[in-house]
Coordinates of N, CA and C in Angstrom, one line a residue:
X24 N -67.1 -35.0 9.7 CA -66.2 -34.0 10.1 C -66.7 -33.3 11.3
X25 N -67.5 -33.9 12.5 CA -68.2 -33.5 13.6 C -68.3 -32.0 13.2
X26 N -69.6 -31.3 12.0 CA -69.5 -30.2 12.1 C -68.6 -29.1 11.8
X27 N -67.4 -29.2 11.6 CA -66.8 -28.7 10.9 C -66.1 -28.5 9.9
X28 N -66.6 -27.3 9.0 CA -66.2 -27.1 7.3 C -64.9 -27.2 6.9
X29 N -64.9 -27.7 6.2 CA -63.2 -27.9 5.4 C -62.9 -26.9 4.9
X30 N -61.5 -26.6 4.5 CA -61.2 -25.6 4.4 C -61.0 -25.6 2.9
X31 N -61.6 -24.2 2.1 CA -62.0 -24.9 0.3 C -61.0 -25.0 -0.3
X32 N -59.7 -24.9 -0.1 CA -58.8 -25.0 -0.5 C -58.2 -26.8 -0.9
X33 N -59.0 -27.2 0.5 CA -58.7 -28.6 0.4 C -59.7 -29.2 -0.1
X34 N -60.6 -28.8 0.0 CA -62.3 -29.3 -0.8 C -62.0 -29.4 -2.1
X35 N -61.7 -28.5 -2.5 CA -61.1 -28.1 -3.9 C -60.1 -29.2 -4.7
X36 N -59.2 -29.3 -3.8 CA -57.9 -30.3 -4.1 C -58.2 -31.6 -4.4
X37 N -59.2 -31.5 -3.4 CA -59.9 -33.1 -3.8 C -61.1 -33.5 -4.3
X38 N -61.8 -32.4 -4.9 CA -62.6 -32.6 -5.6 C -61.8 -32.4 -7.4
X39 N -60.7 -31.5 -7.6 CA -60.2 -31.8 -8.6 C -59.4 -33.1 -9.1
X40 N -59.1 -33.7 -8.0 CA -58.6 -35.3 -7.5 C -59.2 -36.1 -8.5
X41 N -60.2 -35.9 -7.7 CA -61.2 -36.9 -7.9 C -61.8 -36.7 -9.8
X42 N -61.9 -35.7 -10.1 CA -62.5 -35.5 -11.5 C -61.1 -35.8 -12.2
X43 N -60.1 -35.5 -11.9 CA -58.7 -36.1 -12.9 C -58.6 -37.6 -13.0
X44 N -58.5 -38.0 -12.0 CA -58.7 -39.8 -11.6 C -59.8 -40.5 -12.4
X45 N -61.1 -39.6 -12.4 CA -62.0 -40.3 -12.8 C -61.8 -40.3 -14.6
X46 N -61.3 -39.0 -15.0 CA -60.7 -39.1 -16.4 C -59.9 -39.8 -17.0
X47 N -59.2 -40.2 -16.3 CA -58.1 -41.3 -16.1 C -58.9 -42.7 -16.6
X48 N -59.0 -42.6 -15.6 CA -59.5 -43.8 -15.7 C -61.0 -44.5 -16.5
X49 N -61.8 -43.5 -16.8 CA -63.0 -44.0 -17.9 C -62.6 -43.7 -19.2
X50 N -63.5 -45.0 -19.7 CA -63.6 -44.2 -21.1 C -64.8 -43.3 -21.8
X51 N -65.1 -42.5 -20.8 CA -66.2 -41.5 -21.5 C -65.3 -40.5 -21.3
X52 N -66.4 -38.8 -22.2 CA -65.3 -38.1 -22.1 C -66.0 -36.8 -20.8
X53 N -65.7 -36.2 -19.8 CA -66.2 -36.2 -19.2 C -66.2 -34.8 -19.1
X54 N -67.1 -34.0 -18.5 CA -67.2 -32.6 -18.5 C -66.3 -31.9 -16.9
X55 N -65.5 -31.2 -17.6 CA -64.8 -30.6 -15.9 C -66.0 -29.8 -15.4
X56 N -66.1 -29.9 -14.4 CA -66.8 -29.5 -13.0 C -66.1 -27.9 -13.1
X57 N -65.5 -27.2 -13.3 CA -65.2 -26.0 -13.2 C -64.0 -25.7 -14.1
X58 N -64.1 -24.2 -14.7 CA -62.8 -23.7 -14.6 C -61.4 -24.0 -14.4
X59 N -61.1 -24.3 -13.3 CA -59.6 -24.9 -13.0 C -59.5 -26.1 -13.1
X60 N -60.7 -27.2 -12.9 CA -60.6 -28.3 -13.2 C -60.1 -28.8 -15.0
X61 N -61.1 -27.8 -15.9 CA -60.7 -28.0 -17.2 C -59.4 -27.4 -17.7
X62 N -58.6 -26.3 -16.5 CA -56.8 -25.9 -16.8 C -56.2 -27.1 -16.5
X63 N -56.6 -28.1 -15.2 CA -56.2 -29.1 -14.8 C -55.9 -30.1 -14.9
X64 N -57.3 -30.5 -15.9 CA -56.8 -31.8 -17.1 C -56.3 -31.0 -18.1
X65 N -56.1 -30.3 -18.9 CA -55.6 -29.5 -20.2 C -54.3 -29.6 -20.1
X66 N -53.6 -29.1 -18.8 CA -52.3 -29.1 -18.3 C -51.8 -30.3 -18.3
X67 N -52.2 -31.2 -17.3 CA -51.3 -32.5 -16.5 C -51.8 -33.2 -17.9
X68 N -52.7 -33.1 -18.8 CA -53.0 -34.3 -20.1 C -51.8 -33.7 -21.0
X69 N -51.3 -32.7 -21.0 CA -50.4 -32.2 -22.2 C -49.3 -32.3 -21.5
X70 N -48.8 -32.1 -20.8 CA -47.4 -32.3 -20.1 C -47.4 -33.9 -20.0
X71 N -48.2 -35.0 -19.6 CA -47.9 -36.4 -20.0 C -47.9 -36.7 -21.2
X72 N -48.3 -36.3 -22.1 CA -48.0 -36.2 -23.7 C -46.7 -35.7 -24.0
X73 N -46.5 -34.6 -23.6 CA -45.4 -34.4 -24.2 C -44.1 -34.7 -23.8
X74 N -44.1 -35.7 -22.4 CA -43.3 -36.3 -21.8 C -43.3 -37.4 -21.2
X75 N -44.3 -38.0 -22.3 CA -44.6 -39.4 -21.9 C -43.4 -40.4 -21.6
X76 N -42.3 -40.7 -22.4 CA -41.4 -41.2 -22.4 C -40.6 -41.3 -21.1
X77 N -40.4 -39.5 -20.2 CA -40.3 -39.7 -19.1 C -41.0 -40.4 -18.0
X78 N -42.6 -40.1 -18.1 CA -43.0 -40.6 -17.1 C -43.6 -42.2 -17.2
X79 N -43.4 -42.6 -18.4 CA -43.1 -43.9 -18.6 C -41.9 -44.7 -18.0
X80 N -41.0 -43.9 -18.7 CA -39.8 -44.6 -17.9 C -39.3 -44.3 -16.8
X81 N -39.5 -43.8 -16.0 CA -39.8 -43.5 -14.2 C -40.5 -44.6 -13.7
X82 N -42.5 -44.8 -14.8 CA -43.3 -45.4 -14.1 C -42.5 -46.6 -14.1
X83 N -42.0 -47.5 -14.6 CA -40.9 -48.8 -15.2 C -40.3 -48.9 -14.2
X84 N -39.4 -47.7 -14.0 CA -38.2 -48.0 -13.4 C -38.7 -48.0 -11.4
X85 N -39.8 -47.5 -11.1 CA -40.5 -47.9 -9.8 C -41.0 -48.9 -9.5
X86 N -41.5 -49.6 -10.5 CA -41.9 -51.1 -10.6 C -43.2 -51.0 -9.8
X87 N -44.1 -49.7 -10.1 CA -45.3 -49.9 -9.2 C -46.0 -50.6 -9.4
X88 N -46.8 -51.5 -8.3 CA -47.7 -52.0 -8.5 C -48.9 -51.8 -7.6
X89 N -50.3 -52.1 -7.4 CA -51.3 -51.8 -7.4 C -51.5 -51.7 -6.1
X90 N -50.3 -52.2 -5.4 CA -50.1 -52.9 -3.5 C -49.4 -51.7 -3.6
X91 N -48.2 -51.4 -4.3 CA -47.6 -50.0 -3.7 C -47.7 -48.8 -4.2
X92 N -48.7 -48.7 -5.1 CA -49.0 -47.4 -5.8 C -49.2 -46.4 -4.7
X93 N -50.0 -46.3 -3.3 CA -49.9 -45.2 -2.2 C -48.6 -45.0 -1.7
X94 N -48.0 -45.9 -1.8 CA -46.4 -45.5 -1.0 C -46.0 -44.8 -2.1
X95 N -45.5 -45.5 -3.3 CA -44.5 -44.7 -4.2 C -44.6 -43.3 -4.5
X96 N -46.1 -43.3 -4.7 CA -46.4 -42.1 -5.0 C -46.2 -40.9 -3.7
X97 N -46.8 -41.9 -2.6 CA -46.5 -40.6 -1.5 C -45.1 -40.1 -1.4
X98 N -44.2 -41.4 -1.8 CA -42.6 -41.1 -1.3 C -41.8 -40.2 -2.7
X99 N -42.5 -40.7 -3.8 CA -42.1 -39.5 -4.8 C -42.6 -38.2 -4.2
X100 N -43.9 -38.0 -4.3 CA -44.2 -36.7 -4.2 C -43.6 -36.3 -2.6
X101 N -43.0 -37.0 -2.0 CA -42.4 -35.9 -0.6 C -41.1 -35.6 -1.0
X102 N -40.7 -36.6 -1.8 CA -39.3 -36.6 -2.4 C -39.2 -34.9 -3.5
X103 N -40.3 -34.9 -4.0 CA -40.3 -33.7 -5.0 C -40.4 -32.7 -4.5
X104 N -41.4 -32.6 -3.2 CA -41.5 -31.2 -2.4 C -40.7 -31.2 -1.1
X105 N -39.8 -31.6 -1.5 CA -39.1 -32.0 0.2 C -38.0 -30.3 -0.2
X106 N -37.1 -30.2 -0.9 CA -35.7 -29.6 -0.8 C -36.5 -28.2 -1.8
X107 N -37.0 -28.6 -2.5 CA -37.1 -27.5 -3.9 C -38.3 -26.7 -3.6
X108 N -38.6 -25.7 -4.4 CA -39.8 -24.5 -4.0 C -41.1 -25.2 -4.5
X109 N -42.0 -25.1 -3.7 CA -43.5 -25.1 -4.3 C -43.9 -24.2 -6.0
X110 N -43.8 -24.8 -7.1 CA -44.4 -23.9 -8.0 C -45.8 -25.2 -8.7
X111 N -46.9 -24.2 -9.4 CA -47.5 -24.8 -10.0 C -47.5 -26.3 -10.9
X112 N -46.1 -26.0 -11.2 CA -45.7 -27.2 -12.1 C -45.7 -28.2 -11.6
X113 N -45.4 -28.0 -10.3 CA -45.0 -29.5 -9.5 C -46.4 -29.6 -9.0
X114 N -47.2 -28.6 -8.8 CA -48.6 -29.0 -8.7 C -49.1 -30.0 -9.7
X115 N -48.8 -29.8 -10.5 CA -49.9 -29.9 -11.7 C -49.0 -31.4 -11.9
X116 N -47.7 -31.5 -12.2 CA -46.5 -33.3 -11.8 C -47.7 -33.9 -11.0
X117 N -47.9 -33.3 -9.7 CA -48.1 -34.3 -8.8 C -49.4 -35.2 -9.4
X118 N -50.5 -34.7 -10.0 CA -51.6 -35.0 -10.5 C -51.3 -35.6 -11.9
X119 N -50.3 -35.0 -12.4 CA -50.5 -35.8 -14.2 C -49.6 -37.1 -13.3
X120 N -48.5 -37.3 -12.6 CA -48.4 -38.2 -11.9 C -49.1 -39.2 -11.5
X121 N -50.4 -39.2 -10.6 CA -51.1 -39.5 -9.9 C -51.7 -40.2 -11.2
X122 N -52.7 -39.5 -12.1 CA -53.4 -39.9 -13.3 C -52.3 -41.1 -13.8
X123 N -51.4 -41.1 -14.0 CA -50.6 -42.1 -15.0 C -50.8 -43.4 -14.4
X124 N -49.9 -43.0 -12.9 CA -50.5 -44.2 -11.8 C -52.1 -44.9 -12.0
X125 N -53.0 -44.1 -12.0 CA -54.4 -44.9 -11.7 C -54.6 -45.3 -13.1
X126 N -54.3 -44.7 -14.2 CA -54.3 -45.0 -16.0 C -53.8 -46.5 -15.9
X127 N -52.7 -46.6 -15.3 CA -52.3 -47.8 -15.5 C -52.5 -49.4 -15.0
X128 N -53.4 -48.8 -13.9 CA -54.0 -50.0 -13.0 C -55.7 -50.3 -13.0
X129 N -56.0 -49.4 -13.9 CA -57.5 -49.1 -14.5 C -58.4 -50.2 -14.6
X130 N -57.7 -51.0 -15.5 CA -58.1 -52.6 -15.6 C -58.1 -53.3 -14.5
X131 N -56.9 -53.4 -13.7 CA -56.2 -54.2 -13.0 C -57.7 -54.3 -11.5
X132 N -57.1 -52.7 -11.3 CA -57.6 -52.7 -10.4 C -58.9 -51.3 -10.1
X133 N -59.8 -51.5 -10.9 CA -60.4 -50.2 -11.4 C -60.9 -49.2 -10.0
X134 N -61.7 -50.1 -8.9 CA -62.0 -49.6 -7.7 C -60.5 -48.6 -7.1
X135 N -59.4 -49.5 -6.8 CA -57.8 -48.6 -6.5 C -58.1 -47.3 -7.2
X136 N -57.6 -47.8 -8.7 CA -57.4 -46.7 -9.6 C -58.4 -45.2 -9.0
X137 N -59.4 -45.6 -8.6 CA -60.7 -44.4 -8.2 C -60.2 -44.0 -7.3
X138 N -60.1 -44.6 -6.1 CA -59.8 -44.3 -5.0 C -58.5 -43.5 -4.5
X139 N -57.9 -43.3 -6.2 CA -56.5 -43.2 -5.6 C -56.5 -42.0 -5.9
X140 N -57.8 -41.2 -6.9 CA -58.4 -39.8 -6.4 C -58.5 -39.2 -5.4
X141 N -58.9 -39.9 -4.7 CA -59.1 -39.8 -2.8 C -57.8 -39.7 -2.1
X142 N -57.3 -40.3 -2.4 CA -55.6 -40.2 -2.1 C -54.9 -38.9 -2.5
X143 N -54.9 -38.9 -3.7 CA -54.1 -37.5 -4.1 C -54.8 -36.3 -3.5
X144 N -56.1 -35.8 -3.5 CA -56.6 -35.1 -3.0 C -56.3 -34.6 -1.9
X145 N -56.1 -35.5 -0.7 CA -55.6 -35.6 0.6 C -54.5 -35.1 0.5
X146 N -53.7 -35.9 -0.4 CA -52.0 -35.5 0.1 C -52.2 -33.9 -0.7
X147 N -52.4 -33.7 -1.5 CA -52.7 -32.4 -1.9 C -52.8 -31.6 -0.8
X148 N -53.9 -31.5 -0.6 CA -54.7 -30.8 -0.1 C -53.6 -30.8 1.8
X149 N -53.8 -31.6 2.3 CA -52.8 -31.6 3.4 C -51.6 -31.2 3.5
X150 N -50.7 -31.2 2.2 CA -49.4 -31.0 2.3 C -48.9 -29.7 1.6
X151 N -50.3 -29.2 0.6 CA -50.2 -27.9 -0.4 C -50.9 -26.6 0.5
X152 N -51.9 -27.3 1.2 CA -53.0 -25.9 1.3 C -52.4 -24.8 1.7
X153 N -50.9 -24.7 2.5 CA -51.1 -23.0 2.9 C -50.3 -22.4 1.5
X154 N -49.3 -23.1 0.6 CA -48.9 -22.9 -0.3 C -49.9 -22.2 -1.1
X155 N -51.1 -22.9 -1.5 CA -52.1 -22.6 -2.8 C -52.3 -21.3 -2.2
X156 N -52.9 -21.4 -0.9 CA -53.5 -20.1 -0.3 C -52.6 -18.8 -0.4
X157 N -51.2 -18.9 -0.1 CA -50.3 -17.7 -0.2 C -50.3 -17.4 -2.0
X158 N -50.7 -18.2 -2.5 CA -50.4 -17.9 -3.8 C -51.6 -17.5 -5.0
X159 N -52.1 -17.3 -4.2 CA -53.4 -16.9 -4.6 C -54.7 -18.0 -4.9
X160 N -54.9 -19.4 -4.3 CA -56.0 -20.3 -4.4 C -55.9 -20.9 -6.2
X161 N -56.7 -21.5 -6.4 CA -56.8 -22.2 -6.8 C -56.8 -21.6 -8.3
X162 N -57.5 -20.5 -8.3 CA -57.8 -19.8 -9.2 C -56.5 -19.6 -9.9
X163 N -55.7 -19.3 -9.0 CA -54.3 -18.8 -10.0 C -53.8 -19.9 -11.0
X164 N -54.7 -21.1 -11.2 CA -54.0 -22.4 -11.8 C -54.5 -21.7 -13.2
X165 N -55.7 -21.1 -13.8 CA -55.8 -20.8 -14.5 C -55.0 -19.5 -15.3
X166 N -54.3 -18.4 -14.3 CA -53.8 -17.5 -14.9 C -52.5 -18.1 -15.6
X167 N -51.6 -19.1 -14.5 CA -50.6 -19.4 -14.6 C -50.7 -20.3 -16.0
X168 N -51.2 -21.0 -16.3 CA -51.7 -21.9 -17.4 C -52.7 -21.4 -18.2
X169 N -52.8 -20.0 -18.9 CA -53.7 -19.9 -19.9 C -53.5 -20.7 -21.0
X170 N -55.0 -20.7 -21.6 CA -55.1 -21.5 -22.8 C -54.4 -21.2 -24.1
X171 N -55.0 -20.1 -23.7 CA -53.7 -19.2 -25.1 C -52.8 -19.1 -25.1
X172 N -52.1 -19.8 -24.1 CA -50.2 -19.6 -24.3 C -50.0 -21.4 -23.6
X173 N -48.9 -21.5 -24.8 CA -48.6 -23.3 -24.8 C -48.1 -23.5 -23.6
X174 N -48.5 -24.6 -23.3 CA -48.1 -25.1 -21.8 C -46.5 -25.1 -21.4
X175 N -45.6 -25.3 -23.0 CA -44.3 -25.4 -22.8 C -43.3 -24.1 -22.1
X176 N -44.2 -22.6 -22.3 CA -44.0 -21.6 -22.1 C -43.8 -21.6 -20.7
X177 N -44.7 -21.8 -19.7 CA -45.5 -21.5 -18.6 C -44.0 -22.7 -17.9
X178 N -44.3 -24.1 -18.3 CA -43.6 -24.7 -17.7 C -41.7 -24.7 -17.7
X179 N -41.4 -23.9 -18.8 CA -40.1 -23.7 -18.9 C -39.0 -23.8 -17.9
X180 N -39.1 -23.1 -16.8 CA -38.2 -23.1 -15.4 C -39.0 -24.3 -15.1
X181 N -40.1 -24.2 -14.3 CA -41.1 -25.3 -13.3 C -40.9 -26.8 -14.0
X182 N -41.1 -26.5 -15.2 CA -40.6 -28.1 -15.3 C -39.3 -29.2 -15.6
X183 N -38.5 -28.3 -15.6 CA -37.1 -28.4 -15.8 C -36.8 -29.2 -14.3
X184 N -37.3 -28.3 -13.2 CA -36.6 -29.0 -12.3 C -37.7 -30.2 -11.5
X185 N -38.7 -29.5 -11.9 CA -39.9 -30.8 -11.5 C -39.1 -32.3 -12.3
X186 N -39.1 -32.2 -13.7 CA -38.4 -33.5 -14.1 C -36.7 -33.7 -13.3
X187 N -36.5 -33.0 -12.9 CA -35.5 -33.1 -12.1 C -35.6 -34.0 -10.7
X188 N -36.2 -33.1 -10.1 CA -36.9 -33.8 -9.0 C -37.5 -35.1 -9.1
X189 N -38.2 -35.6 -9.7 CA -38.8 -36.9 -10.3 C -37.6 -37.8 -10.8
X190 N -36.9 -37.6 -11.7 CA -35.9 -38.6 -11.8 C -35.1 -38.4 -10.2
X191 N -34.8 -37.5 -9.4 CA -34.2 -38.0 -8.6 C -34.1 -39.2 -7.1
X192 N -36.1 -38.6 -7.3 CA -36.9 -39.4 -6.4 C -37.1 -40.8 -6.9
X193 N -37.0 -40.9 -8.5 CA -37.3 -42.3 -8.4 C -35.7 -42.8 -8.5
X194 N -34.9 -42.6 -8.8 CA -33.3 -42.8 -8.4 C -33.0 -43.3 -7.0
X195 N -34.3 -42.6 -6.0 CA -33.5 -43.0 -4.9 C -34.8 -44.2 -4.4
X196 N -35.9 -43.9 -4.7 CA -37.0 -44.7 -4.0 C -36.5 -46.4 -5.2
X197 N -35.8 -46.3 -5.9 CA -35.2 -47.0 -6.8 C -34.0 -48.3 -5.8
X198 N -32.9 -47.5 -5.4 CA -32.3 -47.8 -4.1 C -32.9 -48.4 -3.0
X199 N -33.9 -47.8 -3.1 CA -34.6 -48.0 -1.4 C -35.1 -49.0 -1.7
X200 N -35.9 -49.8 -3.0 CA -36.9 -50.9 -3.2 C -35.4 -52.0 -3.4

């Protein structure tokens, strides 16, 4: 980076990337690196649970494969933050997203699947950071998502239209393939 520091917002993004991905994809159980990292898997692991069926049948209906897992995903997630507001939820979509993707190609393609940590991170971090920062950093992933109050609560509005957004992006990235 010729000397100059990143900005921790994006260090952050993709260092949480990267520990989601690597969850994903091993089978050990692994210790979050921080705080928000452990709101981060807690969150994006219980919202793919409890809407597994969607993001199954999205993953299906994209027909990703291991060659276009960086497009789809990049073109969903611009598709999701293109028209609609930045909230947490879609934060937190973009990553239990991301996880399902690398979950699924684990086997296939284990090295991808890792890498694709490095990916998310990036687009994160590149396309989020002044958002996180007006919103109070990273930290606020934990207020917004306490432990003590079910995820369904928190996500009520945020994920209504996040699943919205997501079936619409793959509706059209659907078209486009």
């Amino acid at each position: 980076m010729d000397g100059v520091a990143e900005n921790p917002i994006v260090t952050e993004a993709k260092e949480l990337a990267r520990f989601y991905i690597q969850t994903k994809v091993s089978n050990r159980n692994l210790t979050p690196p921080s705080k928000t990292a452990a709101t981060l898997q807690r969150t994006a692991n219980e919202l793919l649970e409890r809407h597994q069926y969607f993001f199954t049948g999205m993953f299906n209906r994209l027909q990703i494969s291991p060659e276009t897992s960086y497009t789809t995903f990049k073109n969903v997630a611009d598709e999701m933050l293109k028209d609609q507001p930045v909230n947490w939820g879609r934060v937190v979509a973009l990553y239990a997203f991301a996880g399902r993707i690398a979950f699924h190609f684990r086997e296939q393609n284990p090295e991808g699947a890792e890498t694709f940590g490095e990916f998310l991170g990036k687009y994160v971090g590149g396309n989020l950071e002044g958002w996180i920062k007006e919103n109070g950093g990273w930290e606020t992933l934990n207020n917004v998502f306490r432990k003590d109050q079910p995820v369904e609560i928190t996500f009520r509005n945020g994920l209504i239209f996040t699943a919205a957004a997501l079936v619409i992006a793959a509706t059209i990235l659907k078209l486009i393939y």
